[in-house]
Tab-separated table of C-alpha atoms in Angstrom:
chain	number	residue	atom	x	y	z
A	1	UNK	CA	6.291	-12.012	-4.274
A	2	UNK	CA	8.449	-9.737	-2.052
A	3	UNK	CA	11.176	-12.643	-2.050
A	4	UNK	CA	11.212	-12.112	-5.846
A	5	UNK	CA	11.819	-8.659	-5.590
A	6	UNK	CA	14.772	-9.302	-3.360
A	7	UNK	CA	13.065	-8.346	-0.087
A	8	UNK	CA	15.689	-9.244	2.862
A	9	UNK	CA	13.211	-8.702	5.367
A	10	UNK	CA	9.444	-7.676	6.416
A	11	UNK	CA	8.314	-5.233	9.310
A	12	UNK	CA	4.691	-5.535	10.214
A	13	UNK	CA	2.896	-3.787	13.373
A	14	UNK	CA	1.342	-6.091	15.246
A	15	UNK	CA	-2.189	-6.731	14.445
A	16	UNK	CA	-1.202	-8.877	11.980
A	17	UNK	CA	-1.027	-12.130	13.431
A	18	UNK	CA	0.865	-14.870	12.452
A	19	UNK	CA	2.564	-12.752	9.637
A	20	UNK	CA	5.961	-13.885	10.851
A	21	UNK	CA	5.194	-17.661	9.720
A	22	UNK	CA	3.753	-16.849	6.770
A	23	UNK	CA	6.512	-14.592	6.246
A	24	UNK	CA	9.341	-16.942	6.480
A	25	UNK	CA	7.514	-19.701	4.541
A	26	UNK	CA	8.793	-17.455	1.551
A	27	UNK	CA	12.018	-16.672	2.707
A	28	UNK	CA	10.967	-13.474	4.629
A	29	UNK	CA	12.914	-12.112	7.733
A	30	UNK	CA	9.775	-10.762	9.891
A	31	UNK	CA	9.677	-8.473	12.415
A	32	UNK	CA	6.746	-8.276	14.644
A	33	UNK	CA	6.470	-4.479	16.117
A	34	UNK	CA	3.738	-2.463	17.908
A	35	UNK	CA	2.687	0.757	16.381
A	36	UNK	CA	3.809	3.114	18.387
A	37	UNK	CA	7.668	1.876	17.374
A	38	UNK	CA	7.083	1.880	13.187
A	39	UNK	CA	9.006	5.413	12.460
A	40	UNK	CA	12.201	3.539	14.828
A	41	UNK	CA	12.673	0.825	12.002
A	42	UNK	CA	12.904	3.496	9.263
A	43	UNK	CA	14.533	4.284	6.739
A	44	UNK	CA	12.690	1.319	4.841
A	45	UNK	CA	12.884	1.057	1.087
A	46	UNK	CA	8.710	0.817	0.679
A	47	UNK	CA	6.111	1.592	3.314
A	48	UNK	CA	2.850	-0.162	2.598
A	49	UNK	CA	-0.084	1.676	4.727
A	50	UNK	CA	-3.345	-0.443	5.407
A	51	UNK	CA	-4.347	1.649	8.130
A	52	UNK	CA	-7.742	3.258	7.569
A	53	UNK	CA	-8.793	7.497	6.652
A	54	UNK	CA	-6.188	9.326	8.957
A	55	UNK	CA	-4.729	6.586	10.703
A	56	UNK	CA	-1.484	7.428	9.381
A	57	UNK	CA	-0.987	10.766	9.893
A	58	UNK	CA	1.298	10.815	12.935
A	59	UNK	CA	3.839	8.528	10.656
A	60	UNK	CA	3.458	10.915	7.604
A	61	UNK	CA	6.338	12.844	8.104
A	62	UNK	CA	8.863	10.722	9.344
A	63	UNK	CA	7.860	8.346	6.739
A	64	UNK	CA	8.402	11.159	3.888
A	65	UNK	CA	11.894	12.006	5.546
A	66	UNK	CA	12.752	8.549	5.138
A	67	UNK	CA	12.528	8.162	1.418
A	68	UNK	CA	10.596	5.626	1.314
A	69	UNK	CA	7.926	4.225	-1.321
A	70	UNK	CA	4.716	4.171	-0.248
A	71	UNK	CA	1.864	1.983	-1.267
A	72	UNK	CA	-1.031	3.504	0.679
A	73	UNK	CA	-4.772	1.222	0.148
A	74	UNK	CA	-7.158	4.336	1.458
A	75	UNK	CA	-8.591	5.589	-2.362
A	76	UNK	CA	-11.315	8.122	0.022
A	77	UNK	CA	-10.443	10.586	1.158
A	78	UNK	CA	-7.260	10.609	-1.351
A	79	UNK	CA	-4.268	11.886	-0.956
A	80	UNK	CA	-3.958	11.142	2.837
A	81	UNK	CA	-1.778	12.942	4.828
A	82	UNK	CA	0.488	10.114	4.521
A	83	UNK	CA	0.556	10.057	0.555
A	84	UNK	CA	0.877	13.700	0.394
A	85	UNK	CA	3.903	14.181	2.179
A	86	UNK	CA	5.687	11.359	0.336
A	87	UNK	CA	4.532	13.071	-2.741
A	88	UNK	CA	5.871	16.618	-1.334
A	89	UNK	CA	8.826	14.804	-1.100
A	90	UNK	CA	9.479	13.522	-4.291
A	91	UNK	CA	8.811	10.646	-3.583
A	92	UNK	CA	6.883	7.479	-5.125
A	93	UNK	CA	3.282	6.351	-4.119
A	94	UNK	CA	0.819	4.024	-5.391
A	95	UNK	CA	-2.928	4.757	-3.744
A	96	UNK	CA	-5.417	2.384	-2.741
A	97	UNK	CA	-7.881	3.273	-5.938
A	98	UNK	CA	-5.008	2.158	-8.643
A	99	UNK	CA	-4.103	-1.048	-6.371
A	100	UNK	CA	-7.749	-1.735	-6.208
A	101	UNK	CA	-8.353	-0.855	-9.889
A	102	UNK	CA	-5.635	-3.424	-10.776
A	103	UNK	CA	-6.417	-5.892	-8.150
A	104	UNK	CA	-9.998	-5.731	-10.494
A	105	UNK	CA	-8.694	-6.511	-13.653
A	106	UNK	CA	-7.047	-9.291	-12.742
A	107	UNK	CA	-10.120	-10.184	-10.964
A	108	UNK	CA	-12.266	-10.023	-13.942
A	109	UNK	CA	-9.921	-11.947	-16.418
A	110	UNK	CA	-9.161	-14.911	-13.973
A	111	UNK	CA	-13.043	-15.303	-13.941
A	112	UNK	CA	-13.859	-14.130	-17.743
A	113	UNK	CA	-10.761	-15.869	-19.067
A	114	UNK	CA	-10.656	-12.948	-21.437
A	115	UNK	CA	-7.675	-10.710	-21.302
A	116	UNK	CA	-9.206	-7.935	-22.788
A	117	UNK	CA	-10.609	-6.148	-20.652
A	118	UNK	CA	-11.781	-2.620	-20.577
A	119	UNK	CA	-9.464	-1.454	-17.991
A	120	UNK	CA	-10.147	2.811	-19.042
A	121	UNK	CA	-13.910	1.826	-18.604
A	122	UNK	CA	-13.387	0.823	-15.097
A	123	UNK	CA	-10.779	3.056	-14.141
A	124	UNK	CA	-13.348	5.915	-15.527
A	125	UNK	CA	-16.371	4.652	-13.489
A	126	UNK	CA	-14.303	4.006	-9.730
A	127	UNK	CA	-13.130	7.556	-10.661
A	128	UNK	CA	-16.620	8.808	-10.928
A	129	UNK	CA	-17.548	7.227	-8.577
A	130	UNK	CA	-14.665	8.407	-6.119
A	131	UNK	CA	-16.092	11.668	-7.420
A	132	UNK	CA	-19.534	11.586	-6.279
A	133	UNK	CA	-18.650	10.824	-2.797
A	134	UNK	CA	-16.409	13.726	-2.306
């Protein structure tokens, strides 16, 4: 998918083993760093965050500085530290509830075969629900 998008190249921390192979089997360039060494590989053009809650924090800034995109998956507590600073910034972030909300619908037609489906209804119960908890 990122190939498609004309993605030279993939940095990933390194929990994420064997990302460089699975990584080049599309055509990916991937770098393999620890943690502690993201903010040295910025500027990026999109940031994706998977950590969990306020995992991110420490990188929020530099990553807003850097004028990046951000996809961050947390959808509780939302904004993170992380998304608000990008936002502060003017910049562009997708949260984890609309990913997950999306991720859904696909979900549901793939296993309904119907492609109609009721994507306000869900969108209005996660946000309830996101509501409740907070």
């Amino acid at each position: 998918m990122l190939a498609r998008f004309e993605a030279a190249g993939l940095l990933v921390r390194e929990r994420a083993a064997g990302a460089a192979e699975v990584g080049e089997r599309f055509g990916l360039a991937v770098r393999v760093v620890t943690l502690d060494r993201v903010t040295a590989h910025l500027p990026a053009e999109l940031v994706v965050s998977t950590l969990p809650g306020r995992a991110a924090d420490a990188f929020a800034e530099p990553v807003a500085a850097s004028g990046a995109a951000l996809f961050d998956v947390v959808y509780a507590p939302w904004p993170t530290a992380l998304a608000a600073a990008v936002q502060r910034a003017g910049g562009t972030v997708v949260g984890g509830f609309a990913m997950l909300l999306h991720q859904a619908v696909r979900q549901v037609a793939l296993m309904t075969g119907r492609e109609d489906v009721p994507v306000a209804a869900m969108r209005a119960a996660g946000e309830a629900e996101l509501a409740r908890r907070a």
